[in-house]
Amino acid sequence: MPLCAHELTHYPEAPLRIIKIGHPTLRAVAQEVSMDEIMSSPFQNFLEDMIDTLHQSGGVGLAAPQVDVSKRVFVMESGRNVPLTVVINPKVEYLAQHGKKSSTEGCLSIPGKRATVQRYNRIHMTYLDRNGDQISEEATGFKAIIAQHEYDHLNGVLIVDVMDLMEENNSDYVSVPLL
Ligand code: ZN
C-alpha cells in the first residue's frame, strides 16, 4: 500500500526529551522541511510539543535537533521583546556593517555552563512560518542573538565551537539566557 511522504516521518512523543552535548544529532546538519510536511498534522503537533518544551525548560529558544529531530526548525520566545516565533527553513544573512557584540549564553543541551560568544547586532532572516507563509525580516537585539544561537544548532554548531570563554553557570548568573 503506498504511503504519503509525511506518513513516513515520525516525531518523538511528548514530552520531548532535550538531548545533551555528545549526542550525534546535535552535530548533524539538519534537513529542510517540505511544504507537504509543514502542512501535515504530525508536524503541526510536533511544533506544539516544541513550544510546550520551550516553555517548560525556562529557555528562550529551542531548535528541533535539540529534541533529536534533525529538521531545520526552531522556536523562540522571550519576555525581553521577542514574541513566540516559529522559524522553518531559515536563511540568515549577517549584517556585518552593524557590528558585533559579546553575548553570554547558556544552552539547554550543555547543562551547567555558560559561554561568551560574539554575535552580530543585526541580521536579515527569511523563513517559513507555521502556516508555510514566507517571512522576511530584520532582527536586532535579543531576538537576533536567539536566532543566531538557534540557527547554529541547525548547522550542527554549538556555543563551545564559537565561544571566547566558557565558565560554570552558577547561581550568581541566573539571568543568563538558555537557548
Ligand atoms: Zn543551544
PDB file of C-alpha atoms and ligand atoms in Angstrom:
ATOM      1  CA  MET A   1       0.000   0.000   0.000  1.00  0.00           C
ATOM      2  CA  PRO A   2       1.508   3.411  -0.952  1.00  0.00           C
ATOM      3  CA  LEU A   3       2.172   5.902   1.798  1.00  0.00           C
ATOM      4  CA  CYS A   4       2.265   9.680   1.618  1.00  0.00           C
ATOM      5  CA  ALA A   5       5.704  11.074   2.296  1.00  0.00           C
ATOM      6  CA  HIS A   6       4.638  12.695   5.517  1.00  0.00           C
ATOM      7  CA  GLU A   7       3.326   9.409   6.857  1.00  0.00           C
ATOM      8  CA  LEU A   8       6.889   8.182   6.739  1.00  0.00           C
ATOM      9  CA  THR A   9       8.015  10.947   9.099  1.00  0.00           C
ATOM     10  CA  HIS A  10       7.785  10.136  12.751  1.00  0.00           C
ATOM     11  CA  TYR A  11       8.303  12.559  15.578  1.00  0.00           C
ATOM     12  CA  PRO A  12       9.085  11.737  19.168  1.00  0.00           C
ATOM     13  CA  GLU A  13       6.145  11.548  21.547  1.00  0.00           C
ATOM     14  CA  ALA A  14       5.594  14.350  24.043  1.00  0.00           C
ATOM     15  CA  PRO A  15       7.043  15.149  26.486  1.00  0.00           C
ATOM     16  CA  LEU A  16      10.047  15.792  24.257  1.00  0.00           C
ATOM     17  CA  ARG A  17      13.437  14.994  25.757  1.00  0.00           C
ATOM     18  CA  ILE A  18      16.234  17.552  25.286  1.00  0.00           C
ATOM     19  CA  ILE A  19      19.411  15.768  24.220  1.00  0.00           C
ATOM     20  CA  LYS A  20      22.807  16.821  25.545  1.00  0.00           C
ATOM     21  CA  ILE A  21      26.212  17.539  24.079  1.00  0.00           C
ATOM     22  CA  GLY A  22      27.819  14.321  22.893  1.00  0.00           C
ATOM     23  CA  HIS A  23      24.658  13.155  21.098  1.00  0.00           C
ATOM     24  CA  PRO A  24      25.403  12.914  17.345  1.00  0.00           C
ATOM     25  CA  THR A  25      22.146  14.629  16.270  1.00  0.00           C
ATOM     26  CA  LEU A  26      23.471  17.904  17.745  1.00  0.00           C
ATOM     27  CA  ARG A  27      26.375  17.692  15.273  1.00  0.00           C
ATOM     28  CA  ALA A  28      24.380  16.922  12.122  1.00  0.00           C
ATOM     29  CA  VAL A  29      23.360  19.491   9.503  1.00  0.00           C
ATOM     30  CA  ALA A  30      19.570  19.408   9.771  1.00  0.00           C
ATOM     31  CA  GLN A  31      17.314  18.840   6.747  1.00  0.00           C
ATOM     32  CA  GLU A  32      14.857  21.273   5.198  1.00  0.00           C
ATOM     33  CA  VAL A  33      11.155  20.643   5.768  1.00  0.00           C
ATOM     34  CA  SER A  34       8.896  20.230   2.722  1.00  0.00           C
ATOM     35  CA  MET A  35       5.682  22.228   2.344  1.00  0.00           C
ATOM     36  CA  ASP A  36       3.667  18.970   2.489  1.00  0.00           C
ATOM     37  CA  GLU A  37       5.305  18.134   5.780  1.00  0.00           C
ATOM     38  CA  ILE A  38       4.719  21.630   7.208  1.00  0.00           C
ATOM     39  CA  MET A  39       1.019  21.260   6.448  1.00  0.00           C
ATOM     40  CA  SER A  40       0.752  17.769   7.965  1.00  0.00           C
ATOM     41  CA  SER A  41      -0.856  17.274  11.355  1.00  0.00           C
ATOM     42  CA  PRO A  42       2.070  15.245  12.776  1.00  0.00           C
ATOM     43  CA  PHE A  43       4.391  18.181  12.060  1.00  0.00           C
ATOM     44  CA  GLN A  44       1.947  20.739  13.470  1.00  0.00           C
ATOM     45  CA  ASN A  45       1.604  18.597  16.610  1.00  0.00           C
ATOM     46  CA  PHE A  46       5.383  18.433  16.834  1.00  0.00           C
ATOM     47  CA  LEU A  47       5.545  22.260  16.720  1.00  0.00           C
ATOM     48  CA  GLU A  48       3.098  22.420  19.639  1.00  0.00           C
ATOM     49  CA  ASP A  49       5.257  19.947  21.553  1.00  0.00           C
ATOM     50  CA  MET A  50       8.360  22.075  20.842  1.00  0.00           C
ATOM     51  CA  ILE A  51       6.592  25.201  22.123  1.00  0.00           C
ATOM     52  CA  ASP A  52       5.479  23.341  25.277  1.00  0.00           C
ATOM     53  CA  THR A  53       9.014  22.060  25.790  1.00  0.00           C
ATOM     54  CA  LEU A  54      10.448  25.569  25.358  1.00  0.00           C
ATOM     55  CA  HIS A  55       8.070  26.925  27.976  1.00  0.00           C
ATOM     56  CA  GLN A  56       8.751  24.082  30.421  1.00  0.00           C
ATOM     57  CA  SER A  57      12.521  24.392  30.010  1.00  0.00           C
ATOM     58  CA  GLY A  58      12.691  28.014  31.070  1.00  0.00           C
ATOM     59  CA  GLY A  59      14.648  28.709  27.890  1.00  0.00           C
ATOM     60  CA  VAL A  60      14.112  31.365  25.229  1.00  0.00           C
ATOM     61  CA  GLY A  61      14.886  29.264  22.154  1.00  0.00           C
ATOM     62  CA  LEU A  62      14.740  25.598  21.144  1.00  0.00           C
ATOM     63  CA  ALA A  63      15.885  24.007  17.881  1.00  0.00           C
ATOM     64  CA  ALA A  64      14.487  20.691  16.590  1.00  0.00           C
ATOM     65  CA  PRO A  65      17.916  18.971  16.693  1.00  0.00           C
ATOM     66  CA  GLN A  66      17.890  19.568  20.483  1.00  0.00           C
ATOM     67  CA  VAL A  67      14.958  17.152  20.730  1.00  0.00           C
ATOM     68  CA  ASP A  68      16.652  14.676  18.371  1.00  0.00           C
ATOM     69  CA  VAL A  69      14.769  15.747  15.234  1.00  0.00           C
ATOM     70  CA  SER A  70      17.231  16.742  12.516  1.00  0.00           C
ATOM     71  CA  LYS A  71      14.991  19.271  10.760  1.00  0.00           C
ATOM     72  CA  ARG A  72      15.527  22.977  10.054  1.00  0.00           C
ATOM     73  CA  VAL A  73      13.040  24.287  12.615  1.00  0.00           C
ATOM     74  CA  PHE A  74      13.343  26.373  15.753  1.00  0.00           C
ATOM     75  CA  VAL A  75      11.029  28.221  18.129  1.00  0.00           C
ATOM     76  CA  MET A  76      11.832  31.267  20.222  1.00  0.00           C
ATOM     77  CA  GLU A  77      10.067  33.465  22.756  1.00  0.00           C
ATOM     78  CA  SER A  78      11.190  35.843  25.470  1.00  0.00           C
ATOM     79  CA  GLY A  79       9.657  38.433  27.722  1.00  0.00           C
ATOM     80  CA  ARG A  80      12.517  40.637  26.504  1.00  0.00           C
ATOM     81  CA  ASN A  81      10.535  41.785  23.484  1.00  0.00           C
ATOM     82  CA  VAL A  82      10.576  38.526  21.486  1.00  0.00           C
ATOM     83  CA  PRO A  83       7.076  37.214  20.695  1.00  0.00           C
ATOM     84  CA  LEU A  84       6.582  33.491  20.113  1.00  0.00           C
ATOM     85  CA  THR A  85       8.070  32.805  16.686  1.00  0.00           C
ATOM     86  CA  VAL A  86       8.195  29.529  14.736  1.00  0.00           C
ATOM     87  CA  VAL A  87      11.029  29.538  12.189  1.00  0.00           C
ATOM     88  CA  ILE A  88      11.214  26.899   9.428  1.00  0.00           C
ATOM     89  CA  ASN A  89      13.942  26.571   6.761  1.00  0.00           C
ATOM     90  CA  PRO A  90      15.636  29.875   7.687  1.00  0.00           C
ATOM     91  CA  LYS A  91      18.203  31.699   5.596  1.00  0.00           C
ATOM     92  CA  VAL A  92      20.246  34.103   7.694  1.00  0.00           C
ATOM     93  CA  GLU A  93      22.323  36.978   6.370  1.00  0.00           C
ATOM     94  CA  TYR A  94      24.694  38.520   8.928  1.00  0.00           C
ATOM     95  CA  LEU A  95      24.722  42.320   8.522  1.00  0.00           C
ATOM     96  CA  ALA A  96      28.385  42.800   9.416  1.00  0.00           C
ATOM     97  CA  GLN A  97      28.305  46.572   8.823  1.00  0.00           C
ATOM     98  CA  HIS A  98      26.264  46.919  12.045  1.00  0.00           C
ATOM     99  CA  GLY A  99      28.995  45.283  14.123  1.00  0.00           C
ATOM    100  CA  LYS A 100      29.113  42.538  16.724  1.00  0.00           C
ATOM    101  CA  LYS A 101      28.803  42.341  20.470  1.00  0.00           C
ATOM    102  CA  SER A 102      29.650  39.901  23.243  1.00  0.00           C
ATOM    103  CA  SER A 103      26.769  37.703  24.393  1.00  0.00           C
ATOM    104  CA  THR A 104      26.818  35.432  27.446  1.00  0.00           C
ATOM    105  CA  GLU A 105      24.584  32.433  26.788  1.00  0.00           C
ATOM    106  CA  GLY A 106      23.661  29.083  28.207  1.00  0.00           C
ATOM    107  CA  CYS A 107      22.495  26.149  26.095  1.00  0.00           C
ATOM    108  CA  LEU A 108      19.768  23.698  27.119  1.00  0.00           C
ATOM    109  CA  SER A 109      21.973  20.965  25.606  1.00  0.00           C
ATOM    110  CA  ILE A 110      25.049  21.945  27.682  1.00  0.00           C
ATOM    111  CA  PRO A 111      23.839  21.920  31.294  1.00  0.00           C
ATOM    112  CA  GLY A 112      25.598  23.985  33.920  1.00  0.00           C
ATOM    113  CA  LYS A 113      27.806  26.032  31.599  1.00  0.00           C
ATOM    114  CA  ARG A 114      27.688  29.483  30.139  1.00  0.00           C
ATOM    115  CA  ALA A 115      29.748  30.789  27.246  1.00  0.00           C
ATOM    116  CA  THR A 116      30.622  34.218  25.964  1.00  0.00           C
ATOM    117  CA  VAL A 117      30.328  34.405  22.196  1.00  0.00           C
ATOM    118  CA  GLN A 118      30.384  37.165  19.595  1.00  0.00           C
ATOM    119  CA  ARG A 119      27.047  37.790  17.865  1.00  0.00           C
ATOM    120  CA  TYR A 120      26.075  40.157  15.067  1.00  0.00           C
ATOM    121  CA  ASN A 121      23.947  43.088  16.187  1.00  0.00           C
ATOM    122  CA  ARG A 122      21.670  42.822  13.190  1.00  0.00           C
ATOM    123  CA  ILE A 123      20.674  40.004  10.846  1.00  0.00           C
ATOM    124  CA  HIS A 124      18.276  39.562   7.948  1.00  0.00           C
ATOM    125  CA  MET A 125      16.186  36.390   8.085  1.00  0.00           C
ATOM    126  CA  THR A 126      13.887  34.761   5.585  1.00  0.00           C
ATOM    127  CA  TYR A 127      11.923  31.707   6.692  1.00  0.00           C
ATOM    128  CA  LEU A 128       8.567  29.971   6.585  1.00  0.00           C
ATOM    129  CA  ASP A 129       6.178  30.365   9.481  1.00  0.00           C
ATOM    130  CA  ARG A 130       3.995  27.539  10.782  1.00  0.00           C
ATOM    131  CA  ASN A 131       1.406  28.213   8.066  1.00  0.00           C
ATOM    132  CA  GLY A 132       4.047  27.887   5.359  1.00  0.00           C
ATOM    133  CA  ASP A 133       3.985  31.633   4.645  1.00  0.00           C
ATOM    134  CA  GLN A 134       7.280  33.263   3.677  1.00  0.00           C
ATOM    135  CA  ILE A 135       8.537  35.838   6.177  1.00  0.00           C
ATOM    136  CA  SER A 136      11.365  38.289   5.543  1.00  0.00           C
ATOM    137  CA  GLU A 137      12.561  40.452   8.421  1.00  0.00           C
ATOM    138  CA  GLU A 138      15.500  42.124  10.066  1.00  0.00           C
ATOM    139  CA  ALA A 139      16.165  41.172  13.670  1.00  0.00           C
ATOM    140  CA  THR A 140      18.141  43.142  16.230  1.00  0.00           C
ATOM    141  CA  GLY A 141      18.821  42.961  19.953  1.00  0.00           C
ATOM    142  CA  PHE A 142      17.906  39.830  21.891  1.00  0.00           C
ATOM    143  CA  LYS A 143      15.855  38.371  19.027  1.00  0.00           C
ATOM    144  CA  ALA A 144      18.918  38.487  16.754  1.00  0.00           C
ATOM    145  CA  ILE A 145      21.024  36.747  19.426  1.00  0.00           C
ATOM    146  CA  ILE A 146      18.499  33.935  19.948  1.00  0.00           C
ATOM    147  CA  ALA A 147      18.116  33.448  16.194  1.00  0.00           C
ATOM    148  CA  GLN A 148      21.885  33.178  15.689  1.00  0.00           C
ATOM    149  CA  HIS A 149      22.207  30.601  18.506  1.00  0.00           C
ATOM    150  CA  GLU A 150      19.317  28.505  17.133  1.00  0.00           C
ATOM    151  CA  TYR A 151      20.451  28.820  13.516  1.00  0.00           C
ATOM    152  CA  ASP A 152      23.844  27.443  14.600  1.00  0.00           C
ATOM    153  CA  HIS A 153      22.021  24.410  16.052  1.00  0.00           C
ATOM    154  CA  LEU A 154      20.534  23.688  12.602  1.00  0.00           C
ATOM    155  CA  ASN A 155      24.071  23.502  11.231  1.00  0.00           C
ATOM    156  CA  GLY A 156      25.447  21.277  13.981  1.00  0.00           C
ATOM    157  CA  VAL A 157      27.258  24.185  15.659  1.00  0.00           C
ATOM    158  CA  LEU A 158      27.285  24.619  19.454  1.00  0.00           C
ATOM    159  CA  ILE A 159      28.465  27.536  21.588  1.00  0.00           C
ATOM    160  CA  VAL A 160      31.558  25.524  22.510  1.00  0.00           C
ATOM    161  CA  ASP A 161      32.631  25.927  18.863  1.00  0.00           C
ATOM    162  CA  VAL A 162      32.273  29.711  18.689  1.00  0.00           C
ATOM    163  CA  MET A 163      32.962  30.841  22.261  1.00  0.00           C
ATOM    164  CA  ASP A 164      35.589  33.195  23.588  1.00  0.00           C
ATOM    165  CA  LEU A 165      35.182  31.818  27.103  1.00  0.00           C
ATOM    166  CA  MET A 166      33.274  29.070  28.885  1.00  0.00           C
ATOM    167  CA  GLU A 167      32.573  29.052  32.616  1.00  0.00           C
ATOM    168  CA  GLU A 168      30.420  27.267  35.138  1.00  0.00           C
ATOM    169  CA  ASN A 169      26.902  28.702  35.093  1.00  0.00           C
ATOM    170  CA  ASN A 170      26.381  29.049  38.828  1.00  0.00           C
ATOM    171  CA  SER A 171      23.552  30.711  40.686  1.00  0.00           C
ATOM    172  CA  ASP A 172      25.244  34.123  40.523  1.00  0.00           C
ATOM    173  CA  TYR A 173      24.305  34.201  36.859  1.00  0.00           C
ATOM    174  CA  VAL A 174      20.663  33.192  36.901  1.00  0.00           C
ATOM    175  CA  SER A 175      19.905  35.796  34.260  1.00  0.00           C
ATOM    176  CA  VAL A 176      21.979  34.047  31.576  1.00  0.00           C
ATOM    177  CA  PRO A 177      19.511  33.022  28.859  1.00  0.00           C
ATOM    178  CA  LEU A 178      19.179  29.349  27.944  1.00  0.00           C
ATOM    179  CA  LEU A 179      18.775  28.576  24.256  1.00  0.00           C
TER     180      LEU A 179
HETATM  181 ZN    ZN B   1      21.595  25.807  22.454  1.00  0.00          ZN
END
